[in-house]
Amino acid sequence: MDDAGRVNVSGAGIDGATGVRPGVPRERRAPDPGAHWDRPEQQHDLTPLARSGLLHATPVFGTAAPPRALSGAVRRLAYRVPEHRATRWALLLAGDRLDVIEHRLAAGLWLLPIAAALAVGYVGVSRALRR
Amino acid sequence: MRALVYEGPYRVRVRDKPAPRIEHPDDVILRVTRAAICGSDLHLFHGMVPDTRVGTTFGHEFTGVVEEIGSSVRGVRAGDRLVVPFNISCGTCFYCERGLYGDCESSNPMNDLASGVFGYSHTTGGYDGGQAQYVRVPFADVGPMKIPDDLDDEDVLLLSDVLPTGYQAAEMGAIRQGDVVAVLGCGPVGLVAARSAWLLGASRVVAVDRIEARLGFAERWAGAETIDLRREHDPIAALKALKGGHGPDVVVDAVGMEASGSAWQTLVGRKLKLAPGSSIALHWAIHSVRKGGTVSIVGVYGPPANLVPIGVAMNKGLTFRMAQANVKRYMPHLLEHVRAGRLDGKGLITHRFPLERAPEAYDLFDAKADGCVKCVLVPSA
Ligand SMILES: NC(=O)c1ccc[n+]([C@@H]2O[C@H](COP(=O)([O-])OP(=O)(O)OC[C@H]3O[C@@H](n4cnc5c(N)ncnc54)[C@H](O)[C@@H]3O)[C@@H](O)[C@H]2O)c1
Ligand SMILES: [Zn+2]
Ligand SMILES: [Zn+2]
């Protein structure tokens, strides 16, 4: 590491004046040219699992994976706990692990009929042999 | 459609799933042309982010072509090429009005933490992301930027996150002419922060990491001096030695919750998950910055809490600035830097994979193998 300053980068200092920096001052009030509403319209269809204390769903929300099964129940419970409590986040992490287990079990379900057939076959054969 | 799907920690697959549809009159559906993998995606991939549900699709850095438009959309047409900010913002709420797009309160019903984010768990709104053939983009008249005809998608792809985030990281340092700036982490975000520090008037920029290829990028791409953690066992002392023993004026944390460097924090935070990850980079920032200096945090930390030496910070009189980047606010300004070659986002892309090979891409990017800096998925390939 050499300790001579080396300002040989193209554009060095070009945004040095704070007036040209997009985030300065921090709070700028500028109506957004794209938004053609005072308050956006409400998305319908579905009610998202929202935080406690939120009176209405936000105008838009994601619908990627609605809560389901036991992990869903844990998640529903979690969202009733306020955000400042560690319990909320611990429950959500527990829900995540459960979700993975549920998913693996469900993915393994197609093996059940085969396993059942094998078991029946085994019992049948061993009985026949015993006779 | 084909999409990357999360199946649990360290397990993503590419599968068929229903294509997204218009769910709100201001939505558009985009056919994705490029989707980058981000360091933030690794936090999801490792199961560090609460409420990451099986079956969801990641990806918050993408470009695409408009395929379908909602009934109220005015400024966007089918066939337009767009680059989309990772934050989903409405443009008119209390926060958007102040340019704090990353705090928009119209898109995340789950938490009062941040705006909705594409493909970033139900903690940030439960949206499917862009590592897929198609993606739903809400508030299409507000966030997305049309890609100028003279630029290709990869020229502007990183305007969706990494360029604004790295630039804002440096800007939040309130760099003054002549300042010494240190950047922890030479991932894409840290590299952009280092390059931006020059633009903002730094006289000396020092970047810190342990990965050879990335340190090389810090030198060549960002023009920074480097501290190599494989050789430097006391990074705090090395940083403090800068500026006559005072330490840097500004230290940027571009590492976040999966920092290496402390066996204890790795065990407790990353392995046992008794804390949301490791905060060792933040410790280094606080201890090494000069008294009265500024620590700027863009590395992601999660709820509920990490142990950090706040008493040291208080006694040193530090200023903290931090944020999920307010991407839209930076896009026009940084587009000019891209055009002029001062921020070569495309130059950070080291790897491209067809969408079908996304799991391999995740493994490679996660291992930071093969000189990987930024990895991009191409759905049409
Ligand atoms: N605030 C935002 O808006 C925003 C946006 C994008 C990314 N991020 C976050 O920024 C961080 C970096 O993102 P990225 O895409 O560059 O990730 P990355 O994983 O590619 O890079 C992180 C780098 O940090 C290095 N590192 C690990 N421990 C370190 C330590 N103790 N000191 C110095 N370097 C260390 C790693 O070797 C790696 O090169 C992540 O936490 C990501 O989630 C934040
Ligand atoms: Zn990102
Ligand atoms: Zn808003």
mmCIF file of C-alpha atoms in Angstrom, chain B residues 261-270 272 278 307:
data_model
loop_
_atom_site.group_PDB
_atom_site.id
_atom_site.type_symbol
_atom_site.label_atom_id
_atom_site.label_comp_id
_atom_site.label_asym_id
_atom_site.label_seq_id
_atom_site.Cartn_x
_atom_site.Cartn_y
_atom_site.Cartn_z
ATOM 1 C CA GLY B 261 -13.342 -12.304 10.416
ATOM 2 C CA SER B 262 -14.637 -13.298 13.846
ATOM 3 C CA ALA B 263 -14.939 -16.971 14.779
ATOM 4 C CA TRP B 264 -17.245 -16.075 17.654
ATOM 5 C CA GLN B 265 -19.640 -13.973 15.562
ATOM 6 C CA THR B 266 -19.638 -16.561 12.799
ATOM 7 C CA LEU B 267 -20.613 -19.251 15.291
ATOM 8 C CA VAL B 268 -23.268 -17.300 17.179
ATOM 9 C CA GLY B 269 -24.773 -15.268 14.344
ATOM 10 C CA ARG B 270 -24.263 -17.235 11.159
ATOM 11 C CA LEU B 272 -26.382 -20.964 15.438
ATOM 12 C CA SER B 278 -22.264 -11.441 12.124
ATOM 13 C CA LEU B 307 -24.540 -6.434 19.331
#
